[in-house]
Short mmCIF file of C-alpha atoms in Angstrom, two decimals:
data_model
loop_
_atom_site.label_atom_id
_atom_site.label_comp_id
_atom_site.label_asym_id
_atom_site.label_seq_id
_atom_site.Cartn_x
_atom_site.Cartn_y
_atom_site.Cartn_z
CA UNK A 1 0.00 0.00 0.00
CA UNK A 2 1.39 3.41 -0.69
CA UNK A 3 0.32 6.28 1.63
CA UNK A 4 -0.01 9.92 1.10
CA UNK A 5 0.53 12.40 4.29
CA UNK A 6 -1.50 15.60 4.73
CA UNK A 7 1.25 18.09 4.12
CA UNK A 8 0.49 19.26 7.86
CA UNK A 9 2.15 16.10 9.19
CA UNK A 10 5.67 18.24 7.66
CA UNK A 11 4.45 21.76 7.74
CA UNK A 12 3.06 23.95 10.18
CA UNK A 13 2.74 27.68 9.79
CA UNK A 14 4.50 30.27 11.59
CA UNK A 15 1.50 31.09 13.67
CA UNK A 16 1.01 27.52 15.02
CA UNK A 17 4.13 26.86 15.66
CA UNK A 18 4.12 29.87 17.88
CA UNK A 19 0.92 28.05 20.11
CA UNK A 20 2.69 25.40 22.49
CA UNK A 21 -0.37 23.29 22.08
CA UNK A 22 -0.47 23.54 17.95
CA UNK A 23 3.80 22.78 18.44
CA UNK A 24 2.71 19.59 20.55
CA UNK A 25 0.40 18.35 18.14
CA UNK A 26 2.79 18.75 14.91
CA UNK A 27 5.92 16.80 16.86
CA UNK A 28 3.38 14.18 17.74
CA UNK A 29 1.71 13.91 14.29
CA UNK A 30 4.77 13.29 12.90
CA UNK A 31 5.85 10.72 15.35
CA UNK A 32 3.04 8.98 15.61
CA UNK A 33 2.58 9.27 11.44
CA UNK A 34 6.23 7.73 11.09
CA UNK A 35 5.28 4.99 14.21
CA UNK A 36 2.53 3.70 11.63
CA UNK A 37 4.32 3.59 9.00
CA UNK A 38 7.16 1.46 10.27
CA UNK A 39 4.61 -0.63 12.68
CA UNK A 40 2.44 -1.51 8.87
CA UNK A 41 5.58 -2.43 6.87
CA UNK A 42 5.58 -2.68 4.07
CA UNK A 43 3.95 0.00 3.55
CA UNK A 44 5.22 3.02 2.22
CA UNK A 45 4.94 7.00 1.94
CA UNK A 46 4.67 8.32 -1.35
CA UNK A 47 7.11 10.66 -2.09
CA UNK A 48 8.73 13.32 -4.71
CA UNK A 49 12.16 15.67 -4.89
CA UNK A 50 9.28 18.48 -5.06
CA UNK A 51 8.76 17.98 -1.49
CA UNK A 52 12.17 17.43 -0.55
CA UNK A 53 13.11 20.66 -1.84
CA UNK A 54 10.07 22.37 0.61
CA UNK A 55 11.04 20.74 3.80
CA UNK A 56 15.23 21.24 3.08
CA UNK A 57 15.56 23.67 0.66
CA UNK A 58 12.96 25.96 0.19
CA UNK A 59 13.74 29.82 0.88
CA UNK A 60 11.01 29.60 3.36
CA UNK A 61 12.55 27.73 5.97
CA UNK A 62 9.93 25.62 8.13
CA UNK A 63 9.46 27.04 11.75
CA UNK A 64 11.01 23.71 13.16
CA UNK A 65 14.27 24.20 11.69
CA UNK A 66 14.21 27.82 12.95
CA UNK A 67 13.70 26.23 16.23
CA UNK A 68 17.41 24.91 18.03
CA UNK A 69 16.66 22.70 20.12
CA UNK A 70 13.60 21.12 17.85
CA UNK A 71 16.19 21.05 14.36
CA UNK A 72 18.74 19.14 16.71
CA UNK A 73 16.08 16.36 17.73
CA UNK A 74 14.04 16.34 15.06
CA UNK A 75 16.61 16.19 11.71
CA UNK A 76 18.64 13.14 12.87
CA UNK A 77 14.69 11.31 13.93
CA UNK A 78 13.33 12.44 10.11
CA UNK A 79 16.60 11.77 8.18
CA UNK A 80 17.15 8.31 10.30
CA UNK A 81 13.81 6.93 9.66
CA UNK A 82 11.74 8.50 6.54
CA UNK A 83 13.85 7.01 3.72
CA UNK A 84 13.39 3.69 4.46
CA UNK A 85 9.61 4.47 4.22
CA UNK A 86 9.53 6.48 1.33
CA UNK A 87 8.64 5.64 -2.15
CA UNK A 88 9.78 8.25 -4.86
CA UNK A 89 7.41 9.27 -7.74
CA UNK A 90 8.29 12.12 -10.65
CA UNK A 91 5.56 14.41 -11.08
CA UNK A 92 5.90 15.22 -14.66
CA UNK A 93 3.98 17.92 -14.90
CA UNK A 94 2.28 20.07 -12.05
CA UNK A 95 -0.96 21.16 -12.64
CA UNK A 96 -3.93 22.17 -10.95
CA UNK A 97 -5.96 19.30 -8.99
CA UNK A 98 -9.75 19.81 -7.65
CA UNK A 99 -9.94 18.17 -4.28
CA UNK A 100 -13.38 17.08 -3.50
CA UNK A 101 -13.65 18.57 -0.83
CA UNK A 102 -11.23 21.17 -0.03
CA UNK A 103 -11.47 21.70 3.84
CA UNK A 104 -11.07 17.47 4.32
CA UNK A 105 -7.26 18.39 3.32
CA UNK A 106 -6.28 20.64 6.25
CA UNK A 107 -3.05 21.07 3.88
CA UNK A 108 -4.68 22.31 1.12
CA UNK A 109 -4.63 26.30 2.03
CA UNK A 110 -2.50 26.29 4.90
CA UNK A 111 0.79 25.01 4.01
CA UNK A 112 3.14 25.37 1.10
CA UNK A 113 2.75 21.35 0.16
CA UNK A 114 -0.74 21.37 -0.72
CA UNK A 115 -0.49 21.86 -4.25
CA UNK A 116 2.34 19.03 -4.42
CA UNK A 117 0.21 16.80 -2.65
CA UNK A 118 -2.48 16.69 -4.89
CA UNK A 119 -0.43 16.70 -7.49
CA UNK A 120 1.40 13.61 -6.07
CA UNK A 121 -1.77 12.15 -5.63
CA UNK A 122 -2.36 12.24 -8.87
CA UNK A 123 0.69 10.60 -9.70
CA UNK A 124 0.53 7.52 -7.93
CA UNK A 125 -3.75 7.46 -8.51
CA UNK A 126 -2.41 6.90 -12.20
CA UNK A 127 -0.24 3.96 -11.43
CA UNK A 128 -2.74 1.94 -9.41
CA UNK A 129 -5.97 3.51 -7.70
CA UNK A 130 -6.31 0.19 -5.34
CA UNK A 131 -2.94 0.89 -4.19
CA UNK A 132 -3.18 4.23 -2.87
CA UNK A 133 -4.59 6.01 0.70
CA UNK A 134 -4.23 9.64 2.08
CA UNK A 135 -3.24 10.03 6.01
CA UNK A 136 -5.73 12.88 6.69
CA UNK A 137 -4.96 12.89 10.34
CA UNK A 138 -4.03 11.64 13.65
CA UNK A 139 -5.10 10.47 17.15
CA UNK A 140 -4.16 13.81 17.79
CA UNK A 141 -6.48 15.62 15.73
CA UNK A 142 -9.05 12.93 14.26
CA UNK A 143 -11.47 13.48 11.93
CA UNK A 144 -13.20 10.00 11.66
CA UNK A 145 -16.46 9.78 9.94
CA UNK A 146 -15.04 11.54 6.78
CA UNK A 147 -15.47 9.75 3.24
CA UNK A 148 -13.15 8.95 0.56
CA UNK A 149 -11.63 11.77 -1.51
CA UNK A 150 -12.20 12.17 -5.16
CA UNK A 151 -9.48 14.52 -6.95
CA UNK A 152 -10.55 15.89 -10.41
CA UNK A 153 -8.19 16.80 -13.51
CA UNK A 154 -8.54 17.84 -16.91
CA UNK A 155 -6.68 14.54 -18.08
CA UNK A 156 -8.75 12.05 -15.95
CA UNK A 157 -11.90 10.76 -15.12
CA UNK A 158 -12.50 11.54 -11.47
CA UNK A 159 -10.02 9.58 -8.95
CA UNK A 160 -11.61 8.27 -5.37
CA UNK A 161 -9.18 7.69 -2.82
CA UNK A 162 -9.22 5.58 0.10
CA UNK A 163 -8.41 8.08 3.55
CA UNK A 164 -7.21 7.22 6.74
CA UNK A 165 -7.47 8.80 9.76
CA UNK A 166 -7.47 5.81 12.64
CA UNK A 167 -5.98 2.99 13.95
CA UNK A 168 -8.59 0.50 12.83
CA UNK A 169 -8.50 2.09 9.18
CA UNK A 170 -4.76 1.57 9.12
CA UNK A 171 -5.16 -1.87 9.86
CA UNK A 172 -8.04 -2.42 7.43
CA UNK A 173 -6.01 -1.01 5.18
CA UNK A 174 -3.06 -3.40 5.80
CA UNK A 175 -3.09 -7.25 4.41
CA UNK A 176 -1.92 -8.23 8.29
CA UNK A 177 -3.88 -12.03 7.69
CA UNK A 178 -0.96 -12.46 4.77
CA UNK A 179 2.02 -10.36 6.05
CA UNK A 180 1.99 -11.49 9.37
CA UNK A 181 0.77 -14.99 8.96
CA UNK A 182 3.82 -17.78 10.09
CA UNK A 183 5.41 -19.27 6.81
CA UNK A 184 8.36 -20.62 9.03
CA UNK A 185 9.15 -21.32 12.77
CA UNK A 186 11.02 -18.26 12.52
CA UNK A 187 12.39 -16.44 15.85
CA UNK A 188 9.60 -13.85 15.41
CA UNK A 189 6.66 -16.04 14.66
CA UNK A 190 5.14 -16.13 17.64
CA UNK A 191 4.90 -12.25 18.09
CA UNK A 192 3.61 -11.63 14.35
CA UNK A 193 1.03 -14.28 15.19
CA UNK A 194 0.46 -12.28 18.55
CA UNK A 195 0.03 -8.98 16.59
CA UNK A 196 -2.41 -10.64 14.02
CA UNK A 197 -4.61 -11.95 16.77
CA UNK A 198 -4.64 -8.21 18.20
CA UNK A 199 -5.69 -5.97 15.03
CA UNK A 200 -8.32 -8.73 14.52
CA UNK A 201 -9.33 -8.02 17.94
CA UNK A 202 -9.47 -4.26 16.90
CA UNK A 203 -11.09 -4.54 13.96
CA UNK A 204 -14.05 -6.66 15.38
CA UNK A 205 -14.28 -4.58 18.54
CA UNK A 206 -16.03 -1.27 19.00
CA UNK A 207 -14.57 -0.64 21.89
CA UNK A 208 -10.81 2.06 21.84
CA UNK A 209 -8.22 0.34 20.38
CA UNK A 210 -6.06 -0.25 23.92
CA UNK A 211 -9.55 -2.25 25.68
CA UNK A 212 -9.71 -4.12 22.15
CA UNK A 213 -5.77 -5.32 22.51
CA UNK A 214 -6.11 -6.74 26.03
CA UNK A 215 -5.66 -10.31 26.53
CA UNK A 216 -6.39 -12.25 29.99
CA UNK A 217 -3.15 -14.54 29.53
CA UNK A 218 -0.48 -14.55 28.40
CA UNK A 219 -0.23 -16.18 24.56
CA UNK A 220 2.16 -19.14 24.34
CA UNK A 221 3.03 -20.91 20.70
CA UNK A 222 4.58 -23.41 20.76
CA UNK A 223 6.69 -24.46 17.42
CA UNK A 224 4.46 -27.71 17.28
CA UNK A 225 1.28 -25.05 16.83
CA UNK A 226 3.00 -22.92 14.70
CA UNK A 227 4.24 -25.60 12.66
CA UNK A 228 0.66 -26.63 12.65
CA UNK A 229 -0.26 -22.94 11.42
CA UNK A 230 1.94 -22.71 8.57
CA UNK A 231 0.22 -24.87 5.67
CA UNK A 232 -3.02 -23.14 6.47
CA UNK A 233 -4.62 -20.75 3.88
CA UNK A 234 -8.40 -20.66 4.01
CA UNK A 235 -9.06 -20.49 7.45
CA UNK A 236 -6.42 -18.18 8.66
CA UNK A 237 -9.33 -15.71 9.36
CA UNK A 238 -11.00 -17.66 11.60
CA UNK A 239 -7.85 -18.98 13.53
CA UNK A 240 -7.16 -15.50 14.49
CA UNK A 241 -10.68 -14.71 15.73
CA UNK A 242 -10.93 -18.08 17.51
CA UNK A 243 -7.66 -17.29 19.57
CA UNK A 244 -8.73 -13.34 20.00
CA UNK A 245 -11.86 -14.52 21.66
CA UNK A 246 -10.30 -17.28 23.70
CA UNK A 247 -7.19 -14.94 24.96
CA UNK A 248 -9.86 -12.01 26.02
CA UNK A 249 -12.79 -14.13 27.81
CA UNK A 250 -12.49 -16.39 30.79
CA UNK A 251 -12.61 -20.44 30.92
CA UNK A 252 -16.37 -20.23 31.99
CA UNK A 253 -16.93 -18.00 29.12
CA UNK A 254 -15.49 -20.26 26.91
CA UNK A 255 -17.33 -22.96 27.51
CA UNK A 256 -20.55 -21.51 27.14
CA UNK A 257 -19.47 -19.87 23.98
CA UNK A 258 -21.68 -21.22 21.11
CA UNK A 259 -18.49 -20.61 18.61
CA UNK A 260 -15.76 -21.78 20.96
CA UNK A 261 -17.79 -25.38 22.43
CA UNK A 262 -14.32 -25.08 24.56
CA UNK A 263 -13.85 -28.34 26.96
CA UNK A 264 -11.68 -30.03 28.93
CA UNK A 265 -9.88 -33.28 27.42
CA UNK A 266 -10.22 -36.09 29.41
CA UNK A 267 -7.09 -38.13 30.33
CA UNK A 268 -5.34 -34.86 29.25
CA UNK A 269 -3.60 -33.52 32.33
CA UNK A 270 -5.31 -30.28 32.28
CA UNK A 271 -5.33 -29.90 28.25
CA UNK A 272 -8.43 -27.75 26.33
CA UNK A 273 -9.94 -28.23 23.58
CA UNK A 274 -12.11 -25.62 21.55
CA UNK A 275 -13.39 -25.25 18.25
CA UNK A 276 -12.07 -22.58 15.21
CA UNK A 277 -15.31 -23.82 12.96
CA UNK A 278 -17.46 -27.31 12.96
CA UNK A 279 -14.08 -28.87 11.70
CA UNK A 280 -10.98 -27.35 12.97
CA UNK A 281 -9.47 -27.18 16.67
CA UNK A 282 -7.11 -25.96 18.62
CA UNK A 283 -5.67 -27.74 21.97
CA UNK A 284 -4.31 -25.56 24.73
CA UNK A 285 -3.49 -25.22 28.32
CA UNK A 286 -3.75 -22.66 30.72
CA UNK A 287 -0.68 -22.60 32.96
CA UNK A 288 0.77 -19.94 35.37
CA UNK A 289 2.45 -18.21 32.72
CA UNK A 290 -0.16 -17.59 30.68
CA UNK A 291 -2.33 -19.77 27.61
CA UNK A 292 -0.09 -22.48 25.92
CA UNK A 293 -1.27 -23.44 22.73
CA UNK A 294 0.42 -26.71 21.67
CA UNK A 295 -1.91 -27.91 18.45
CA UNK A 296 -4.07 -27.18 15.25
CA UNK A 297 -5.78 -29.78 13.43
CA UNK A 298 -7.71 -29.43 10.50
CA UNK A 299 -10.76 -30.89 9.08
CA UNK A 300 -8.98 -34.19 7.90
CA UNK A 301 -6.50 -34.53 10.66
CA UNK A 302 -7.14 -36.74 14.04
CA UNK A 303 -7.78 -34.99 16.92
CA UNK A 304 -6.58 -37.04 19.89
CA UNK A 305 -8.83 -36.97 22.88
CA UNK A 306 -11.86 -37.66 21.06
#
């Protein structure tokens, strides 16, 4: 997925940068914008030398490089971390872009990468339309509830583009099933796995996204499960949401879960059993260090205990 930025999350006006409380926001927008960023690789922010030259070289120097002590924390944060998440386009030819509507794009009066932006936009729109979102803002100054954009040219038929402006619409926005899914019994497996189960959780909960990623215990893999894990294509989905609601309910809860049928094994020293569909389960104990999950088995495979 390539991502656009509001040109806000890299400009701020004199003015606002002479409000402490506008300052905060800008240093944490752009934190928290390049936080996403790295946390959905790999995704990327789309990019051009046209807004290079504004942020580095443009006569009007941006109120954060005026700034001492800001330019000597901030440069060595933006020059460390954005290229690695930057994609570079060439605008061949700027020109003037309709945004839908205007006052969606804080950027698009306010700061001097607004007409880049859409112009940018443009670009990659004309590459691959699926491929492309706009970051219209933050936690720190949401706008949720806002539509898609739709930028207008005199060379194309109107372009409707995706926006993001939460958490969950990151992740919705982010093949995480796919990317984080284990394809080995790599040494990070277990915590991709762990990160799936949570933006499922987020996704499918309307509650903030911090009560959504709580678990009750602990997760455990171990490499037996995720060796189990890795063959499995079609029901990845519901894997995911069977652990999510396991890890987040007690043992009481899962047993009177409908979905879950969750049980104890007999003869199985304190091993669980409970259902992903009406063919697939997962066994599991709960120990003092938290849930251990020790096996998947699919439709066709045995499941001992029965």
């Amino acid at each position: 997925m390539i991502h656009l930025a509001e040109s806000h999350f890299f400009f701020i006006s004199p003015n606002d940068w002479s409000n402490s409380d506008s300052r905060g926001r800008f240093l944490q927008k752009l934190l928290w914008l390049l936080d996403n960023l790295t946390e959905f690789h790999p995704s990327k922010l789309a990019w051009c030398v046209e807004l290079d030259e504004l942020l580095w070289s443009s006569p009007q120097i941006e109120p954060w490089r005026l700034d001492t002590v800001t330019r000597n924390k901030l440069t060595p944060i933006i020059y460390k971390r954005l290229p690695a998440l930057q994609a570079y386009f060439e605008i061949s030819k700027l020109q003037k872009i309709f945004c839908s509507e205007e006052k969606v794009m804080e950027c698009c009066n306010r700061t001097p990468g607004a007409f880049v932006l859409k112009n940018l936009a443009h670009t990659v729109a004309q590459v691959d339309q699926q491929l492309i979102s706009i970051i219209l803002s933050s936690e720190f100054s949401p706008r949720p509830g806002r539509g898609n954009i739709v930028l207008t040219c005199d060379c194309h038929s109107p372009l409707e583009i995706t926006t993001i402006s939460t958490k969950k619409e990151w992740i919705s926005n982010y093949d995480f099933i796919n990317i984080l899914w284990p394809t080995s019994r790599c040494s990070d497996a277990a915590s991709r796995l762990e990160k799936a189960i949570q933006y499922t959780l987020i996704l499918s909960s309307s509650e903030s996204d911090e009560v959504a990623q709580k678990f009750l215990f602990s997760p455990i893999f171990t490499n037996r499960f995720i060796s189990d894990l890795i063959s499995i294509v079609d029901e990845r989905g519901p894997v995911l949401e069977a652990l999510g609601r396991r890890l987040t309910i007690q043992t009481h809860e899962a047993t009177n879960s409908s979905s879950l049928e969750d049980e104890t094994i007999k003869g199985g020293d304190g091993m669980r059993r409970m259902r992903v569909n009406s063919a697939a389960r997962i066994h599991y104990k709960i120990t003092a260090t938290g849930m251990v999950f020790f096996r998947y088995y699919g439709e066709s495979e045995h499941d001992d205990g029965i």
